[in-house]
Coordinates of C-alpha atoms in Angstrom, one line a residue:
Chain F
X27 CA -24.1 6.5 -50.0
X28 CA -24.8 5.8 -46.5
X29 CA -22.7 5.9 -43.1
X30 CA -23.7 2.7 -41.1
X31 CA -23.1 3.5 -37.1
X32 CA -23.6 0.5 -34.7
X33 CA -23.0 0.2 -30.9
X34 CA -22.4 -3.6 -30.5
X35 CA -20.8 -5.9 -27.2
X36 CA -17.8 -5.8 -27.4
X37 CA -17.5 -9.7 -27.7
X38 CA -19.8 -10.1 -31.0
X39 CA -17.2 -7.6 -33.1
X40 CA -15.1 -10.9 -34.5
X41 CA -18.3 -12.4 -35.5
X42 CA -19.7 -9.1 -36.9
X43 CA -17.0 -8.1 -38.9
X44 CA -16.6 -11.6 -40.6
X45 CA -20.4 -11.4 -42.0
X46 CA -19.6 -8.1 -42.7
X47 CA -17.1 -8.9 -44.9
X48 CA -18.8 -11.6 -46.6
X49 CA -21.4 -8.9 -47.6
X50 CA -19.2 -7.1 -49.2
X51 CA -17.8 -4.5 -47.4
X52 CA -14.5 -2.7 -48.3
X53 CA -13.7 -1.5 -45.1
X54 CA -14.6 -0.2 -41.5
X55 CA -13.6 1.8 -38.5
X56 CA -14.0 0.4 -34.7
X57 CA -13.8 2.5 -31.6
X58 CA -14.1 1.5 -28.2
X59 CA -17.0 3.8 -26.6
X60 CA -18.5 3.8 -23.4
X61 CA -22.5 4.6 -22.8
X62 CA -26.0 3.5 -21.4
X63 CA -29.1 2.6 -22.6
X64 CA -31.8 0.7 -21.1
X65 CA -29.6 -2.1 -20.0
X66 CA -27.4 1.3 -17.6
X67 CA -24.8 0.7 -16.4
X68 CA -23.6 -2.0 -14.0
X69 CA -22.2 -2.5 -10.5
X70 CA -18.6 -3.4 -9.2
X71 CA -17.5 -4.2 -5.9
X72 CA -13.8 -3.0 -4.0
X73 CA -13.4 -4.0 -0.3
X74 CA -17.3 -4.7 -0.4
X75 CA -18.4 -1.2 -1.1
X76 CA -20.5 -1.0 -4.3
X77 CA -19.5 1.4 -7.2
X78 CA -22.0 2.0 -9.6
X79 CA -20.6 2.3 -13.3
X80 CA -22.9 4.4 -15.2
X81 CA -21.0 3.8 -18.8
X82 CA -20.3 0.6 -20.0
X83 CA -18.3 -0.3 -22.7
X84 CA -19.1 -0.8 -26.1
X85 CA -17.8 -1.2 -29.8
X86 CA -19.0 1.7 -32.3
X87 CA -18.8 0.3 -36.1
X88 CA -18.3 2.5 -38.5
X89 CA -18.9 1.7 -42.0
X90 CA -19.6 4.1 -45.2
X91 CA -21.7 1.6 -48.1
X92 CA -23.5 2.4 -51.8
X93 CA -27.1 2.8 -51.2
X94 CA -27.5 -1.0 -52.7
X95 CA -25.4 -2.3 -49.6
X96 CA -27.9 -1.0 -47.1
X97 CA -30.0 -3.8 -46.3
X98 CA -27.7 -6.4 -46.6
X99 CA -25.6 -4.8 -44.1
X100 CA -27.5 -3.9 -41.6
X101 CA -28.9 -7.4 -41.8
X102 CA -25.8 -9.1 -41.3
X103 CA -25.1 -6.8 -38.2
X104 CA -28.8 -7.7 -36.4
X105 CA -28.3 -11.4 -36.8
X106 CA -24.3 -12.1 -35.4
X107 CA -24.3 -8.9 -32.6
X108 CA -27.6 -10.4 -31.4
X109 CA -28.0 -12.3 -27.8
X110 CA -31.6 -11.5 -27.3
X111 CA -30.5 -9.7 -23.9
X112 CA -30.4 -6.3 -22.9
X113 CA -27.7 -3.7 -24.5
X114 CA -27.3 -5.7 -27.7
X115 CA -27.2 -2.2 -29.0
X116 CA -28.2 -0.4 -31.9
X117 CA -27.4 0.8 -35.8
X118 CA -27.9 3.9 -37.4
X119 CA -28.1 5.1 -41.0
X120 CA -26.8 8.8 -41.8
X121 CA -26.6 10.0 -45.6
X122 CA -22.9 10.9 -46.6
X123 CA -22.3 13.4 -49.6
X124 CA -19.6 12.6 -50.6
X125 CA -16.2 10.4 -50.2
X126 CA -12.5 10.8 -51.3
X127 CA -10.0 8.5 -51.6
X128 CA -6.9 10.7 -50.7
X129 CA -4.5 8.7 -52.6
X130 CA -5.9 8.4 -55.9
X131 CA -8.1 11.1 -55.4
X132 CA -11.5 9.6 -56.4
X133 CA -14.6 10.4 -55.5
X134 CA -18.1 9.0 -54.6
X135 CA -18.5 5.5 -54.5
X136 CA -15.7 4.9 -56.0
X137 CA -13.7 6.1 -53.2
X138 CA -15.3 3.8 -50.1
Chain B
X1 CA 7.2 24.8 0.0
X2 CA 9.6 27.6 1.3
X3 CA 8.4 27.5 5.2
X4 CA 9.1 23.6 4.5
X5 CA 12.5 24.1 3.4
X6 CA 13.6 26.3 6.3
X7 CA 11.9 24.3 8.8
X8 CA 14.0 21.2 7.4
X9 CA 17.0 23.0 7.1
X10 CA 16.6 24.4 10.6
X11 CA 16.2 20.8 11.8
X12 CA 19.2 19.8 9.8
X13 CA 21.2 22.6 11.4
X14 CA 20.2 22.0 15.0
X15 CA 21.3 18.0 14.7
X16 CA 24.4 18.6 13.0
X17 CA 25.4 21.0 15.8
X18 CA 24.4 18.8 18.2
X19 CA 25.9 15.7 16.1
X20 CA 29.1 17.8 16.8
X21 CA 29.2 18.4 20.2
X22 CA 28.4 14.4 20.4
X23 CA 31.3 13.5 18.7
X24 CA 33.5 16.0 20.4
X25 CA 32.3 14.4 23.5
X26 CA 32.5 10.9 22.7
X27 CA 36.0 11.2 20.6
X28 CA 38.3 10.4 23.9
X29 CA 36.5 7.9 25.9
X30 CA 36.2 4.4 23.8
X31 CA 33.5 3.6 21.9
X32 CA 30.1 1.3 23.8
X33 CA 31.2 -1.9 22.2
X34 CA 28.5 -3.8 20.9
X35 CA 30.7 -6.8 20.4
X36 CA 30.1 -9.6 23.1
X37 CA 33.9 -10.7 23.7
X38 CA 32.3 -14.2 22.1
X39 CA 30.7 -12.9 19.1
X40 CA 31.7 -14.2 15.9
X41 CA 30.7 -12.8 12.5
X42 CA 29.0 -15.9 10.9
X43 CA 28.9 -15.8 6.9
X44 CA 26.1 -17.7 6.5
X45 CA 24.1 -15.2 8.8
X46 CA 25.5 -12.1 7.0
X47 CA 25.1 -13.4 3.9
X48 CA 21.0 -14.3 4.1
X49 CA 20.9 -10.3 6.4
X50 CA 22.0 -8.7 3.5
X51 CA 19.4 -10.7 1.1
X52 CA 16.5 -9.9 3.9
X53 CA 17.2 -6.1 4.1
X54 CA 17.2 -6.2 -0.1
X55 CA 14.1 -8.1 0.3
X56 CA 12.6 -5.5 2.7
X57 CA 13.4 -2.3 1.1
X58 CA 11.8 -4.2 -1.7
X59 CA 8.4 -3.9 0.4
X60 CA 8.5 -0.1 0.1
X61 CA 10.0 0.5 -3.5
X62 CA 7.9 -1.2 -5.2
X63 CA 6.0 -3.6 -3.3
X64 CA 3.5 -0.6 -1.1
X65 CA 4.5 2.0 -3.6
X66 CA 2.3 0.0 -6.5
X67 CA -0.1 -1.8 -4.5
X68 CA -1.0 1.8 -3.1
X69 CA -0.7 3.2 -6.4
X70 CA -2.9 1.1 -8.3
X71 CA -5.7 1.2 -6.1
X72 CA -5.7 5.5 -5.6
X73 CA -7.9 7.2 -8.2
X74 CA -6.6 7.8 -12.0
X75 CA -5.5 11.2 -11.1
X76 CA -3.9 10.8 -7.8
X77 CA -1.7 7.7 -8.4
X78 CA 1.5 9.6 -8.6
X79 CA 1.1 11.6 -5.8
X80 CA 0.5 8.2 -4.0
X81 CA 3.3 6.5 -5.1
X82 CA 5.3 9.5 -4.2
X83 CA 4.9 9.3 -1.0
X84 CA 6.2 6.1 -0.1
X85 CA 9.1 6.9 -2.2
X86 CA 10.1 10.0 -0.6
X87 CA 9.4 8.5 2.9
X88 CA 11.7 5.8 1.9
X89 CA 14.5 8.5 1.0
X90 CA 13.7 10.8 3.9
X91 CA 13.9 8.1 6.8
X92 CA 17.5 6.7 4.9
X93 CA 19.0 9.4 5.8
X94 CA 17.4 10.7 9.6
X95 CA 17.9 7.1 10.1
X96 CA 21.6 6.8 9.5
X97 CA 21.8 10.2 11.0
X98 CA 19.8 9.7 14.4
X99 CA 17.2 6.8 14.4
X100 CA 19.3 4.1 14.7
X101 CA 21.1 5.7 17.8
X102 CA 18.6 6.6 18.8
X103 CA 16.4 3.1 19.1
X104 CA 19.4 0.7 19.3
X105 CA 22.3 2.3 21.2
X106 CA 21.7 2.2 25.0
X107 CA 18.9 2.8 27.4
X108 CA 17.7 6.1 28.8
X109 CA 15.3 4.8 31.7
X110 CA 13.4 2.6 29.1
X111 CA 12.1 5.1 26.8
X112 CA 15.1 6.3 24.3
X113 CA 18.7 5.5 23.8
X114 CA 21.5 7.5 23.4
X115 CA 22.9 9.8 21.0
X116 CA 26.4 8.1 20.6
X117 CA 26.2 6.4 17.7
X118 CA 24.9 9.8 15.4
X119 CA 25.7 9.0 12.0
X120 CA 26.7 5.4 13.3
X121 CA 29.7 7.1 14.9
X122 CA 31.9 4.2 16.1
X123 CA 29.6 1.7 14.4
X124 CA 33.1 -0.3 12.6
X125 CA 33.3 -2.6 9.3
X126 CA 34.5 -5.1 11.5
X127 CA 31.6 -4.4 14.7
X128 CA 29.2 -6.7 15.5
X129 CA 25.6 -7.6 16.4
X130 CA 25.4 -10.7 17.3
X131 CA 26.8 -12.8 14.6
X132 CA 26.3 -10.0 11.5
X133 CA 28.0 -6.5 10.7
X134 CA 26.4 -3.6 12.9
X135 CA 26.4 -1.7 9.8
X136 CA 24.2 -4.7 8.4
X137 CA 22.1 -4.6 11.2
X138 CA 21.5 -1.4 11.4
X139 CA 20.4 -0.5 7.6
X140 CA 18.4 -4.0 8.5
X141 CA 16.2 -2.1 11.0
X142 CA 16.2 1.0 9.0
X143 CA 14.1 -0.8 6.2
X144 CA 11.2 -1.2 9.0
X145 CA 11.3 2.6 9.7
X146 CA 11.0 3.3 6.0
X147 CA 8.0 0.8 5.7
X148 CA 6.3 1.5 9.0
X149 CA 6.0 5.4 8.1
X150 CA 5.4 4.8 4.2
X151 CA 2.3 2.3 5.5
X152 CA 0.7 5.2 6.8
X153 CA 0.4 7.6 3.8
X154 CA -2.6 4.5 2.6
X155 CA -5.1 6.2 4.6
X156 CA -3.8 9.8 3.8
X157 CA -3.8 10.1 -0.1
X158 CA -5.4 11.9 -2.3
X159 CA -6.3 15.0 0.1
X160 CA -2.9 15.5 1.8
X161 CA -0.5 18.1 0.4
X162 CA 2.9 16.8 -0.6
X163 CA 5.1 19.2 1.6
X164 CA 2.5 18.5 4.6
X165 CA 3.2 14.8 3.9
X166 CA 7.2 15.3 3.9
X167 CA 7.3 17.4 6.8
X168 CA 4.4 14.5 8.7
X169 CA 7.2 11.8 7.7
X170 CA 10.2 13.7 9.6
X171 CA 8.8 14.0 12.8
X172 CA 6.7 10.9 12.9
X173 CA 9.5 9.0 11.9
X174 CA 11.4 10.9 14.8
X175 CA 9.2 11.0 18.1
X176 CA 6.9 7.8 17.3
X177 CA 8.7 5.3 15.4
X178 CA 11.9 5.7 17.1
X179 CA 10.6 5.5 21.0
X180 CA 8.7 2.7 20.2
X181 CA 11.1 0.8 18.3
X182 CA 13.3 1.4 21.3
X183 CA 10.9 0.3 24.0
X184 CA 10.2 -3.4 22.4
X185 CA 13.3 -3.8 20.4
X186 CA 16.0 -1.6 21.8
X187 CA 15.7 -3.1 25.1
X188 CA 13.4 -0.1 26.4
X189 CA 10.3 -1.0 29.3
X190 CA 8.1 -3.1 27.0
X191 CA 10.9 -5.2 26.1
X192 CA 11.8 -5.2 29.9
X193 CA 8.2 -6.3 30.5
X194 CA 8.2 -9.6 28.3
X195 CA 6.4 -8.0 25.2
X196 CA 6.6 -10.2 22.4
X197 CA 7.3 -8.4 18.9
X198 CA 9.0 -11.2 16.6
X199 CA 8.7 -8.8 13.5
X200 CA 6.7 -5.1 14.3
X201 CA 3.3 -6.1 15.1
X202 CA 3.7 -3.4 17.4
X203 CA 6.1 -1.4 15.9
X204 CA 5.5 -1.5 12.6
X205 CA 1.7 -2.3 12.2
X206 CA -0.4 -0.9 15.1
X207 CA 1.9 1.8 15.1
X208 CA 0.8 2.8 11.4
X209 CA -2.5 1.9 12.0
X210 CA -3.2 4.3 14.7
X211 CA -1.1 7.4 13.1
X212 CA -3.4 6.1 9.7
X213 CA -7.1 6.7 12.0
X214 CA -5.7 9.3 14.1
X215 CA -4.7 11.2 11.2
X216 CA -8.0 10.8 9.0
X217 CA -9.7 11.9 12.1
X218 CA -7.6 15.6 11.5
X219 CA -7.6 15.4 8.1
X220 CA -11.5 15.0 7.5
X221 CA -13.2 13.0 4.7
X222 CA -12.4 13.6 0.9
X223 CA -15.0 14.9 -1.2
X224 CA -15.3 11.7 -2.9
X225 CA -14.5 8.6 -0.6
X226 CA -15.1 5.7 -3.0
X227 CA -12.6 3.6 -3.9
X228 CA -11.9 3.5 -7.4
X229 CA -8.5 2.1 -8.4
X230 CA -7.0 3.1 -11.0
X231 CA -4.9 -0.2 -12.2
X232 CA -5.8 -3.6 -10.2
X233 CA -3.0 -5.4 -12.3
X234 CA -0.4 -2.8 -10.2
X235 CA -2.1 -3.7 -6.9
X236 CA -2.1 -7.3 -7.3
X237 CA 1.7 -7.1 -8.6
X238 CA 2.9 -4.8 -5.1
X239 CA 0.7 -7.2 -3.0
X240 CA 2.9 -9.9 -4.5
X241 CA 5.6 -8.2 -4.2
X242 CA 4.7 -7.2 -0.6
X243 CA 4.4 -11.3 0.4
X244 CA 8.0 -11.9 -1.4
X245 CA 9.7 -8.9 0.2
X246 CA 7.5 -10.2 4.0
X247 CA 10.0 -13.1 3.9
X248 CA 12.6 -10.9 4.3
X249 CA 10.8 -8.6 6.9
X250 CA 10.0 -11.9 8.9
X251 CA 12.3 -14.5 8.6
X252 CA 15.2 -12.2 8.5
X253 CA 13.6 -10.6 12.2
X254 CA 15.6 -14.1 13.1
X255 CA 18.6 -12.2 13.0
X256 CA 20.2 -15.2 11.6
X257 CA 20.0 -18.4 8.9
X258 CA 19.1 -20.7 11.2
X259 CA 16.1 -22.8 11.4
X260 CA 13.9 -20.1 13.6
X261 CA 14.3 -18.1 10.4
X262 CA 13.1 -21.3 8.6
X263 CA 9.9 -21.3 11.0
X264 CA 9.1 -17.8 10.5
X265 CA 9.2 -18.0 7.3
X266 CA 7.2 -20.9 6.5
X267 CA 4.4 -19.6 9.4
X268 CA 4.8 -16.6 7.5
X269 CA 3.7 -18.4 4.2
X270 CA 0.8 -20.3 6.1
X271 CA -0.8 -17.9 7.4
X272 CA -1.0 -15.5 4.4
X273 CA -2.1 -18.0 2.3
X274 CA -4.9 -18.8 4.6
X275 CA -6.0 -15.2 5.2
X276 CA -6.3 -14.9 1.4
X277 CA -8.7 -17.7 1.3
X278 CA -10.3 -16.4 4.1
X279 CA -11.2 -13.0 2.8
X280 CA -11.9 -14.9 -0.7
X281 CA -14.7 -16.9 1.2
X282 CA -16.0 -14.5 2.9
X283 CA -16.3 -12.0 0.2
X284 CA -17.9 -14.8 -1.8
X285 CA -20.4 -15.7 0.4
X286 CA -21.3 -12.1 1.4
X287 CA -21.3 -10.3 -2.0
X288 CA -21.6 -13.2 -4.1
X289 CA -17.9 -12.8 -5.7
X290 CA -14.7 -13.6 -5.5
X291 CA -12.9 -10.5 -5.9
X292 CA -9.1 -9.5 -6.7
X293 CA -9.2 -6.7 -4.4
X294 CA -10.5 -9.3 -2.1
X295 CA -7.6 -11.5 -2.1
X296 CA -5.4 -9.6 -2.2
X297 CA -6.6 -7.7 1.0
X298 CA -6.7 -11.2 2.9
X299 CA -3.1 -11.4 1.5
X300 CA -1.9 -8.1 3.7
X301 CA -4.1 -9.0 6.3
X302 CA -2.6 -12.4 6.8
X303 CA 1.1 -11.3 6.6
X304 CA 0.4 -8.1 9.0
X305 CA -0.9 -10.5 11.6
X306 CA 1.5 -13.3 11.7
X307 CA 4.0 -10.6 11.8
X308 CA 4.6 -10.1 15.7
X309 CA 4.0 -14.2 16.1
X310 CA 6.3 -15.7 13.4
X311 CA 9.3 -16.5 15.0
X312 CA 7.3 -17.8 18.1
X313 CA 3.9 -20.0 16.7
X314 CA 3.9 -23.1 15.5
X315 CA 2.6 -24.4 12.0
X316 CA -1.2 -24.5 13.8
X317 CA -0.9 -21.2 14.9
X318 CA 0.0 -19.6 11.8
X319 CA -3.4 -21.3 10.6
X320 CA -6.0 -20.1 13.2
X321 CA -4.1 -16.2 13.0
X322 CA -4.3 -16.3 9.3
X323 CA -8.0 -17.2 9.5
X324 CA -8.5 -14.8 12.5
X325 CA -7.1 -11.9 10.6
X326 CA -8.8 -12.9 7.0
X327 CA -12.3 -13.1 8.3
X328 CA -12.2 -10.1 10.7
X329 CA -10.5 -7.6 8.4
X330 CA -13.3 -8.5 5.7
X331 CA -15.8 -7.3 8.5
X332 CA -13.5 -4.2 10.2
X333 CA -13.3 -2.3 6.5
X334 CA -16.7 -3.3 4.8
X335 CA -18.7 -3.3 7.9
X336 CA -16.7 -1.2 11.0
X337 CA -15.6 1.9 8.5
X338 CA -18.1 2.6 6.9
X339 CA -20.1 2.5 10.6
X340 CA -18.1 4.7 12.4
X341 CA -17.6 6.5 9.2
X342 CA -13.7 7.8 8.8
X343 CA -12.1 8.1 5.6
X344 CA -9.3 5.4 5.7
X345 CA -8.6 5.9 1.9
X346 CA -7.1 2.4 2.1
X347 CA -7.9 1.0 4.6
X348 CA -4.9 1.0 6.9
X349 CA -6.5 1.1 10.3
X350 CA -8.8 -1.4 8.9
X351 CA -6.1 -3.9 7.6
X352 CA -2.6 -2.9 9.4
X353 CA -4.3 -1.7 12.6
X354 CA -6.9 -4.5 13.2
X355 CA -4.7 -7.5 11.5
X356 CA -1.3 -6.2 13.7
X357 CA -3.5 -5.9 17.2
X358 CA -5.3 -9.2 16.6
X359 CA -1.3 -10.9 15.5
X360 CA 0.0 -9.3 18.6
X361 CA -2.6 -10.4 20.7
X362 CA -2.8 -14.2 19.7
X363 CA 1.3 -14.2 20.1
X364 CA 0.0 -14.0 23.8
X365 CA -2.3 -17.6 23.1
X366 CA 0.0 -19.5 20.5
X367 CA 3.7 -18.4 21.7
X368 CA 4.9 -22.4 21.7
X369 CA 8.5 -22.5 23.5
X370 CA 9.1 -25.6 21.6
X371 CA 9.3 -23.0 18.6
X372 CA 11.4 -19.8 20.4
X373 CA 11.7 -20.6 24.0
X374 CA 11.8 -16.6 24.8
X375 CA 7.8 -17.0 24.0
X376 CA 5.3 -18.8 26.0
X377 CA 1.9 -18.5 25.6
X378 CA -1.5 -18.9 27.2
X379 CA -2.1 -22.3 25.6
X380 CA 1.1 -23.6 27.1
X381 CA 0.7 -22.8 30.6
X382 CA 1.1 -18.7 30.5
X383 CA -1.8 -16.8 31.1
X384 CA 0.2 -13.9 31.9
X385 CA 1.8 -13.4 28.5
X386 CA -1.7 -12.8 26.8
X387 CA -1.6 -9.7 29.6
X388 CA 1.6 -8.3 28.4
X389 CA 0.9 -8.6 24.8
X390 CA -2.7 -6.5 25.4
X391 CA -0.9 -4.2 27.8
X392 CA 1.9 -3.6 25.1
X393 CA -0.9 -3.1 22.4
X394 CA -2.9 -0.7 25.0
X395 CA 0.5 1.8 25.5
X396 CA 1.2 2.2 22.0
X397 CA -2.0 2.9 20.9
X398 CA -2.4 5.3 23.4
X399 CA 0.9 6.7 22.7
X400 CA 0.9 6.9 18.9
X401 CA -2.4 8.8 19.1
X402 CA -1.4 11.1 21.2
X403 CA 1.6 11.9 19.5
X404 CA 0.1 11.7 15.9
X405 CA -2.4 14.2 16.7
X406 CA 0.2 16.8 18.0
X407 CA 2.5 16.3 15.1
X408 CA -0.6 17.2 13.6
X409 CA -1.1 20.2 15.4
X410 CA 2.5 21.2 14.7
X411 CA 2.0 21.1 11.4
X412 CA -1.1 23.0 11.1
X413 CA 1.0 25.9 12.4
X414 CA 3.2 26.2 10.1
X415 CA 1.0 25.3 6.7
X416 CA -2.0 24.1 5.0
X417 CA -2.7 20.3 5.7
X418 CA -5.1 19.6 2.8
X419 CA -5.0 21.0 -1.0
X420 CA -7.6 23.0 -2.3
X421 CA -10.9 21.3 -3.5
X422 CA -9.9 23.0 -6.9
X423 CA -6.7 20.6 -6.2
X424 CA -8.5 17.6 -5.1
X425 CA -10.9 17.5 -7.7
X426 CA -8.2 18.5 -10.4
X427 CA -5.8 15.4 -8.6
X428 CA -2.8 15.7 -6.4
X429 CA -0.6 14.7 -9.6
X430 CA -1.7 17.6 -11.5
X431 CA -1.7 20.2 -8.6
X432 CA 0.8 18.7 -6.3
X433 CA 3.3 17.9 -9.0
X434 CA 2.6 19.0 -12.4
X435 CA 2.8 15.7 -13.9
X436 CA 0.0 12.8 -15.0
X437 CA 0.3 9.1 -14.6
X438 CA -1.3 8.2 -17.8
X439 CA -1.2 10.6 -21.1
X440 CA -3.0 8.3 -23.5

């Protein structure tokens, strides 16, 4: 099993989840983050004095799949959240051990 | 807090003694009538008076309260909004107790009336001023004190402590707002001189604006001076609410439904809506975007400068002042503030200050007496009226600055003006009042 993390816009998530879905994904968590990476952060203006914001906001994805899910996921995520500009994001793979399902109790795949 | 609370309930001891002796004194001898022997109480008048002083108060809690509010820093918005709601509270009562009196009952050689009226002492259901309940008028005017001191905390927040700020609202309330309301609207020496003051240009707006720079002066800058508001959606509701509850302030300074209220309130209209697209454009072409902020900024700064010409402009007028005050008030707090470098937290010199003495100025040029034939101005044959109007702006400023920097002094001597850093970088609602605006 794998964890799949991804920092998306915020305005692809619709899109992403639907081709997530129709990969076959049982579920996922979303959070609304803030952070920088290249793209850092942008400017706003009150009374004409500039305030630089150093975090902007993003969506973090969170989705636990089988090994056999991978590819197919992460695939799905690099075609809808992409816009070919800066801060289209990015998706990392972390091995899980294990999974329960607290209501039935089961375990492993079973369980995500 | 316990120096504050025996210097207030020394204060409250020394009037209510003297409140006493007043009405001991003043028991015999009949009452000052303010009732002309031809005055009338007109239902129609009374009626719209008692919507226009709703309308006011509606200016201070909520109107200033949120648009001040929203645009103070996550952590300080309480502390902000508390201000203008205690001011509102605190000049209620000295109001009732001595202000009115004080600003609207007789004449001491032009600079204060008298004491007879002390908690409105005499003041009858059934007396009059002019064609409304004296009671009416008097809670009218009291509104404008509330506002004119609440104005000032804008440029004060988030580095002021709480007790400093209650004790700063007594006596400013007491030795500026009152004289001054007196001398243009209490028949004191600028009213005696031909200043024109439809709404509180004057007494309201420079008034505040001078206490706001003098103050920030004392005070010294906050550790961060950015604006960051915390909520825009609350500032552009109190904005909103500001224009509705202006109507009131304005067309109700007609003292009457008639169609001089009508005027006001439509020049009051006009000109705002002008000075919002003035500040719009401006912005836009300057920073490339049309802001919120922006608009509603123009907003104030329209309604502050049509103030003192309202009831004496015509339609035209209310245009070029609207303009005037949209497109120099962009300039006086992007360009002039951060020049000369003060810490106006929100701008009130910059918007109240500069919008009131540009609205009480151009009175002097637009005053049309086919509007209000008690104004006439330079374009209509009176040169001289433009000279009143800049000698009325020159003695207040002069005056209020004075007088705010010794209440400032006054205060220093009995307590701490500024919280902690700790305190400022924790927030004044945490440190001033153990509370947080937002717990999710």
């Amino acid at each position: 099993m794998k964890k799949i993390e991804a920092i998306i816009k915020p305005f692809k998530l619709e899109e992403v989840k639907e081709a997530l879905v129709l990969a076959g994904i049982q579920g996922m968590t979303i959070t609304d983050v803030k952070g920088f990476g290249r793209q850092k952060g942008h400017v706003e203006i009150y009374r004409g004095s500039e305030l630089e914001v150093l975090f902007i906001p993003k969506i973090k994805l969170e989705i636990v799949v089988p090994d056999s899910l991978v590819e197919k996921v992460i695939n799905a995520i690099m075609e809808k959240a992409y816009t070919g500009s800066v801060g289209d994001g990015k998706i990392f793979v972390i091995p899980v051990e294990d999974a329960v399902r607290i209501r039935t109790k089961e375990k492993g795949e079973q369980a995500i | 807090m316990k120096k504050l609370l025996s210097i207030f309930i020394l204060i409250m001891m020394i009037l209510a003694i003297s409140a006493n002796l007043i009405f001991a004194e003043t028991e015999t001898p009949a009452q000052p009538e303010v009732v002309q022997p031809q005055s009338k109480l007109d239902t129609g008048d009374t009626a719209w008076m008692i919507v226009a002083t709703a309308l006011v108060m509606l200016m201070t809690v909520p109107g200033l309260a949120l648009f001040y509010g929203g645009l103070a820093k996550r952590k300080d918005v309480l502390n902000t909004i508390a201000m203008s709601f205690v001011t509102y509270c605190i000049v209620s009562f000295l109001w009732v107790f001595y202000g009115y009196t004080l600003t609207f009952s007789g004449d001491v050689a032009g600079i204060i009336g008298h004491l007879d009226k002390v908690f409105l002492s005499g003041v009858k259901v059934d007396s009059l001023q002019g064609t409304i309940p004296e009671v009416l008028f008097s809670i009218f005017q009291l509104t404008f004190a509330a506002i004119t001191v609440a104005l000032i905390s804008g440029a004060y927040i988030e580095r002021m402590k709480f007790s400093a700020w209650v004790l700063f609202s007594i006596l400013w309330m007491s030795l500026v707002y009152v004289p001054v309301a007196h001398w243009v609207w209490g028949g004191g020496f600028l009213a005696k001189m031909g200043a024109l003051d439809f709404a509180g240009g004057t007494v309201v707006h420079i008034n505040a604006g001078i206490a706001a720079l003098v103050g920030v002066l004392i005070l010294g800058k906050r550790k961060n001076t950015l604006l960051v508001p915390n909520n825009l959606t609350l500032v552009a509701i109190g904005a909103a609410l500001l224009w509705f509850g202006w109507f009131g302030f304005n067309a109700g300074s007609a003292v009457a439904s008639n169609g001089l209220a009508a005027q006001a309130f439509i020049n009051t209209n006009t000109a705002t809506a002008v000075a919002a697209l003035a500040w719009m454009f401006t912005e836009w072409a300057v920073t490339k975007k049309p802001t919120v902020l922006g608009l509603a900024s123009g907003m104030i700064a329209g309604l502050v400068a049509i103030t003192p010409a309202a009831g004496f402009v015509n339609i035209v007028g209310s245009v070029i002042i609207g303009a005037v005050a949209g497109f120099i008030c962009y300039f006086s707090v992007t360009s002039m503030k951060p020049k000369i470098g003060y810490d106006d937290a929100l701008d009130v010199f910059g918007i109240h200050g500069v919008a009131g003495i540009l609205g009480a100025i151009l009175t002097g040029v637009f005053a049309d007496p086919a509007i209000n034939e008690a104004g006439k101005g330079l374009l209509y044959g009176n040169p001289g009226q433009l000279w009143t109007q800049t000698i009325a702006v020159l003695i207040t400023i002069v005056y209020t600055g004075i007088m705010t920097a010794l209440i400032f002094l006054v205060i220093r001597i009995f307590m701490k003006i500024r919280v902690s850093e700790e305190e400022e970088i924790i927030g004044l609602d945490s440190s001033q009042h153990s509370e947080r605006a937002y717990n999710l």
